[in-house]
Amino acid sequence: DLGYTLTSVQDTQLGFTGVLKLSGPNRTAAYGEDIPWLSLDVRLETATRMRFRIKDANAQRHTVPMKMPYVARKQKKTDYRVSVTTSPFGLAVTRESTGTTVFNSTFGALVYLPQFLQISTTVPSTNVYGLGERTGKLRLNFDWQKIVMFAS
């Protein structure tokens, strides 16, 4: 087995949280061992914006400081629908008005190591611009390409 299994989900004031457990045996790679337990935080912030975060459930790790808009409680009526699959864990965001899936990670295994994160996704358009850290053309070739999000 690869990836993680969603073992529990709990509603919160801002959306919902979950616990992810490594599905198979712990693998050792050049970037460390798989993190066995992860926490999922999904926030339904506005009618048009949601945010999810996956982090190590048992250890503090460096987080890039970012100013985020203050949100007191989850948005009840949204223009999107968030769904999760349990095993292997995946998350999908669908536009309510058209049924178009705008983010889908349900087909690829999540990899979470101390120095390496991998989440596979599909997007509904070939017009993707400015994603990740790179030099070159602004419009990206998004046809099953590996794209680095953050570089050190």
PDB file of C-alpha atoms in Angstrom:
ATOM      1  CA  ASP A   1       0.000   0.000   0.000  1.00  0.00           C
ATOM      2  CA  LEU A   2       1.082   3.536  -0.747  1.00  0.00           C
ATOM      3  CA  GLY A   3      -0.008   6.824   0.686  1.00  0.00           C
ATOM      4  CA  TYR A   4      -2.204   7.481   3.690  1.00  0.00           C
ATOM      5  CA  THR A   5      -5.606   6.452   5.033  1.00  0.00           C
ATOM      6  CA  LEU A   6      -7.997   9.003   6.500  1.00  0.00           C
ATOM      7  CA  THR A   7      -8.790   7.455   9.890  1.00  0.00           C
ATOM      8  CA  SER A   8     -11.066  10.120  11.384  1.00  0.00           C
ATOM      9  CA  VAL A   9     -12.875  13.343  10.479  1.00  0.00           C
ATOM     10  CA  GLN A  10     -14.236  15.977  12.821  1.00  0.00           C
ATOM     11  CA  ASP A  11     -16.239  19.114  12.008  1.00  0.00           C
ATOM     12  CA  THR A  12     -14.760  22.370  13.293  1.00  0.00           C
ATOM     13  CA  GLN A  13     -15.813  25.999  13.442  1.00  0.00           C
ATOM     14  CA  LEU A  14     -13.790  26.670  10.274  1.00  0.00           C
ATOM     15  CA  GLY A  15     -14.438  23.457   8.298  1.00  0.00           C
ATOM     16  CA  PHE A  16     -13.156  20.026   9.292  1.00  0.00           C
ATOM     17  CA  THR A  17     -10.033  18.226  10.441  1.00  0.00           C
ATOM     18  CA  GLY A  18      -8.813  14.698   9.939  1.00  0.00           C
ATOM     19  CA  VAL A  19      -6.093  12.262  10.922  1.00  0.00           C
ATOM     20  CA  LEU A  20      -4.066  10.492   8.234  1.00  0.00           C
ATOM     21  CA  LYS A  21      -2.193   7.246   8.945  1.00  0.00           C
ATOM     22  CA  LEU A  22       0.549   5.840   6.725  1.00  0.00           C
ATOM     23  CA  SER A  23      -1.014   2.925   4.824  1.00  0.00           C
ATOM     24  CA  GLY A  24       1.936   0.650   4.266  1.00  0.00           C
ATOM     25  CA  PRO A  25       5.267  -0.036   5.898  1.00  0.00           C
ATOM     26  CA  ASN A  26       7.471   2.940   6.649  1.00  0.00           C
ATOM     27  CA  ARG A  27       9.852   3.474   3.739  1.00  0.00           C
ATOM     28  CA  THR A  28      13.263   5.070   4.048  1.00  0.00           C
ATOM     29  CA  ALA A  29      14.328   7.341   1.220  1.00  0.00           C
ATOM     30  CA  ALA A  30      17.126   9.825   0.593  1.00  0.00           C
ATOM     31  CA  TYR A  31      14.936  12.502   2.223  1.00  0.00           C
ATOM     32  CA  GLY A  32      14.131  10.549   5.393  1.00  0.00           C
ATOM     33  CA  GLU A  33      11.429   8.114   6.491  1.00  0.00           C
ATOM     34  CA  ASP A  34       7.723   8.491   5.819  1.00  0.00           C
ATOM     35  CA  ILE A  35       5.954  10.517   8.501  1.00  0.00           C
ATOM     36  CA  PRO A  36       3.548   7.927  10.020  1.00  0.00           C
ATOM     37  CA  TRP A  37       0.787  10.292  11.247  1.00  0.00           C
ATOM     38  CA  LEU A  38      -0.420  13.492   9.579  1.00  0.00           C
ATOM     39  CA  SER A  39      -3.115  15.999  10.431  1.00  0.00           C
ATOM     40  CA  LEU A  40      -5.460  17.484   7.843  1.00  0.00           C
ATOM     41  CA  ASP A  41      -7.061  20.904   8.297  1.00  0.00           C
ATOM     42  CA  VAL A  42      -9.670  22.003   5.728  1.00  0.00           C
ATOM     43  CA  ARG A  43     -11.031  25.535   6.015  1.00  0.00           C
ATOM     44  CA  LEU A  44     -14.062  26.771   4.101  1.00  0.00           C
ATOM     45  CA  GLU A  45     -13.057  30.424   4.301  1.00  0.00           C
ATOM     46  CA  THR A  46     -15.304  32.266   1.844  1.00  0.00           C
ATOM     47  CA  ALA A  47     -17.866  31.420  -0.820  1.00  0.00           C
ATOM     48  CA  THR A  48     -15.027  31.196  -3.353  1.00  0.00           C
ATOM     49  CA  ARG A  49     -11.980  30.216  -1.287  1.00  0.00           C
ATOM     50  CA  MET A  50     -11.031  27.146   0.690  1.00  0.00           C
ATOM     51  CA  ARG A  51      -7.681  26.178   2.121  1.00  0.00           C
ATOM     52  CA  PHE A  52      -6.262  22.854   3.195  1.00  0.00           C
ATOM     53  CA  ARG A  53      -3.117  22.065   5.099  1.00  0.00           C
ATOM     54  CA  ILE A  54      -1.459  18.723   5.785  1.00  0.00           C
ATOM     55  CA  LYS A  55       1.240  18.585   8.452  1.00  0.00           C
ATOM     56  CA  ASP A  56       3.117  16.217  10.737  1.00  0.00           C
ATOM     57  CA  ALA A  57       0.718  15.306  13.549  1.00  0.00           C
ATOM     58  CA  ASN A  58       3.422  14.601  16.132  1.00  0.00           C
ATOM     59  CA  ALA A  59       6.247  17.077  15.515  1.00  0.00           C
ATOM     60  CA  GLN A  60       6.648  20.796  14.983  1.00  0.00           C
ATOM     61  CA  ARG A  61       8.224  21.611  11.640  1.00  0.00           C
ATOM     62  CA  HIS A  62       9.192  24.880  10.038  1.00  0.00           C
ATOM     63  CA  THR A  63       6.281  26.686   8.414  1.00  0.00           C
ATOM     64  CA  VAL A  64       6.831  29.595   6.062  1.00  0.00           C
ATOM     65  CA  PRO A  65       5.188  32.592   7.760  1.00  0.00           C
ATOM     66  CA  MET A  66       2.344  33.923   5.639  1.00  0.00           C
ATOM     67  CA  LYS A  67      -0.254  36.551   6.377  1.00  0.00           C
ATOM     68  CA  MET A  68      -3.658  34.963   6.009  1.00  0.00           C
ATOM     69  CA  PRO A  69      -7.032  36.704   6.107  1.00  0.00           C
ATOM     70  CA  TYR A  70      -8.830  36.339   9.416  1.00  0.00           C
ATOM     71  CA  VAL A  71     -11.806  33.977   9.239  1.00  0.00           C
ATOM     72  CA  ALA A  72     -14.072  33.543  12.285  1.00  0.00           C
ATOM     73  CA  ARG A  73     -16.177  30.622  11.069  1.00  0.00           C
ATOM     74  CA  LYS A  74     -16.708  28.427   8.047  1.00  0.00           C
ATOM     75  CA  GLN A  75     -18.689  29.676   5.094  1.00  0.00           C
ATOM     76  CA  LYS A  76     -22.046  27.884   5.040  1.00  0.00           C
ATOM     77  CA  LYS A  77     -22.883  28.510   1.352  1.00  0.00           C
ATOM     78  CA  THR A  78     -19.988  27.999  -1.055  1.00  0.00           C
ATOM     79  CA  ASP A  79     -19.484  27.902  -4.808  1.00  0.00           C
ATOM     80  CA  TYR A  80     -17.506  24.679  -4.389  1.00  0.00           C
ATOM     81  CA  ARG A  81     -17.830  21.235  -2.840  1.00  0.00           C
ATOM     82  CA  VAL A  82     -14.955  19.551  -1.002  1.00  0.00           C
ATOM     83  CA  SER A  83     -14.870  15.765  -0.896  1.00  0.00           C
ATOM     84  CA  VAL A  84     -12.318  13.345   0.494  1.00  0.00           C
ATOM     85  CA  THR A  85     -11.571   9.706  -0.191  1.00  0.00           C
ATOM     86  CA  THR A  86     -10.533   7.566   2.736  1.00  0.00           C
ATOM     87  CA  SER A  87      -8.096   5.011   1.331  1.00  0.00           C
ATOM     88  CA  PRO A  88      -5.884   5.983  -0.237  1.00  0.00           C
ATOM     89  CA  PHE A  89      -6.508   9.509   1.045  1.00  0.00           C
ATOM     90  CA  GLY A  90      -7.323  12.126  -1.560  1.00  0.00           C
ATOM     91  CA  LEU A  91      -9.066  15.473  -1.734  1.00  0.00           C
ATOM     92  CA  ALA A  92     -11.178  16.927  -4.543  1.00  0.00           C
ATOM     93  CA  VAL A  93     -12.715  20.373  -5.008  1.00  0.00           C
ATOM     94  CA  THR A  94     -15.637  20.670  -7.431  1.00  0.00           C
ATOM     95  CA  ARG A  95     -17.280  23.837  -8.751  1.00  0.00           C
ATOM     96  CA  GLU A  96     -20.978  23.644  -7.740  1.00  0.00           C
ATOM     97  CA  SER A  97     -22.353  25.574 -10.744  1.00  0.00           C
ATOM     98  CA  THR A  98     -20.792  23.379 -13.436  1.00  0.00           C
ATOM     99  CA  GLY A  99     -19.664  20.203 -11.690  1.00  0.00           C
ATOM    100  CA  THR A 100     -16.109  20.827 -12.913  1.00  0.00           C
ATOM    101  CA  THR A 101     -13.453  19.349 -10.657  1.00  0.00           C
ATOM    102  CA  VAL A 102     -10.900  22.126 -10.156  1.00  0.00           C
ATOM    103  CA  PHE A 103      -8.508  20.163  -7.911  1.00  0.00           C
ATOM    104  CA  ASN A 104      -8.241  16.390  -7.586  1.00  0.00           C
ATOM    105  CA  SER A 105      -5.598  14.441  -5.677  1.00  0.00           C
ATOM    106  CA  THR A 106      -7.624  11.237  -5.319  1.00  0.00           C
ATOM    107  CA  PHE A 107      -5.692   9.225  -7.923  1.00  0.00           C
ATOM    108  CA  GLY A 108      -2.109   9.553  -6.663  1.00  0.00           C
ATOM    109  CA  ALA A 109      -0.530   8.567  -3.388  1.00  0.00           C
ATOM    110  CA  LEU A 110       0.475  11.350  -1.007  1.00  0.00           C
ATOM    111  CA  VAL A 111       4.169  11.172  -0.077  1.00  0.00           C
ATOM    112  CA  TYR A 112       5.219  13.024   3.081  1.00  0.00           C
ATOM    113  CA  LEU A 113       8.874  12.857   4.150  1.00  0.00           C
ATOM    114  CA  PRO A 114      10.871  15.278   6.324  1.00  0.00           C
ATOM    115  CA  GLN A 115      12.452  16.918   3.265  1.00  0.00           C
ATOM    116  CA  PHE A 116      10.126  15.871   0.444  1.00  0.00           C
ATOM    117  CA  LEU A 117       6.394  16.307  -0.158  1.00  0.00           C
ATOM    118  CA  GLN A 118       4.511  14.958  -3.164  1.00  0.00           C
ATOM    119  CA  ILE A 119       0.867  15.497  -4.006  1.00  0.00           C
ATOM    120  CA  SER A 120      -0.429  14.646  -7.460  1.00  0.00           C
ATOM    121  CA  THR A 121      -3.344  16.576  -8.896  1.00  0.00           C
ATOM    122  CA  THR A 122      -5.287  17.119 -12.064  1.00  0.00           C
ATOM    123  CA  VAL A 123      -6.663  20.464 -13.132  1.00  0.00           C
ATOM    124  CA  PRO A 124      -9.416  21.086 -15.721  1.00  0.00           C
ATOM    125  CA  SER A 125      -7.392  23.372 -17.987  1.00  0.00           C
ATOM    126  CA  THR A 126      -4.162  23.403 -19.952  1.00  0.00           C
ATOM    127  CA  ASN A 127      -3.863  27.130 -19.231  1.00  0.00           C
ATOM    128  CA  VAL A 128      -1.857  27.177 -16.009  1.00  0.00           C
ATOM    129  CA  TYR A 129       0.379  30.133 -15.234  1.00  0.00           C
ATOM    130  CA  GLY A 130       3.035  30.969 -12.660  1.00  0.00           C
ATOM    131  CA  LEU A 131       2.843  27.878 -10.451  1.00  0.00           C
ATOM    132  CA  GLY A 132       5.932  27.124  -8.381  1.00  0.00           C
ATOM    133  CA  GLU A 133       9.434  28.546  -8.429  1.00  0.00           C
ATOM    134  CA  ARG A 134      10.989  28.648 -11.892  1.00  0.00           C
ATOM    135  CA  THR A 135      12.425  30.713 -14.665  1.00  0.00           C
ATOM    136  CA  GLY A 136      11.186  30.468 -18.221  1.00  0.00           C
ATOM    137  CA  LYS A 137       7.798  30.741 -19.852  1.00  0.00           C
ATOM    138  CA  LEU A 138       4.927  31.944 -17.692  1.00  0.00           C
ATOM    139  CA  ARG A 139       2.455  29.449 -19.232  1.00  0.00           C
ATOM    140  CA  LEU A 140       3.263  25.939 -18.068  1.00  0.00           C
ATOM    141  CA  ASN A 141       3.118  22.647 -19.896  1.00  0.00           C
ATOM    142  CA  PHE A 142       0.754  20.803 -17.559  1.00  0.00           C
ATOM    143  CA  ASP A 143       0.604  17.521 -19.478  1.00  0.00           C
ATOM    144  CA  TRP A 144       1.694  15.035 -16.776  1.00  0.00           C
ATOM    145  CA  GLN A 145       4.689  17.153 -15.810  1.00  0.00           C
ATOM    146  CA  LYS A 146       6.539  17.300 -12.513  1.00  0.00           C
ATOM    147  CA  ILE A 147       6.466  20.853 -11.178  1.00  0.00           C
ATOM    148  CA  VAL A 148       8.505  21.996  -8.207  1.00  0.00           C
ATOM    149  CA  MET A 149       6.413  24.156  -5.888  1.00  0.00           C
ATOM    150  CA  PHE A 150       9.112  25.335  -3.478  1.00  0.00           C
ATOM    151  CA  ALA A 151      12.887  25.342  -3.741  1.00  0.00           C
ATOM    152  CA  SER A 152      15.532  25.934  -1.129  1.00  0.00           C
TER     153      SER A 152
END
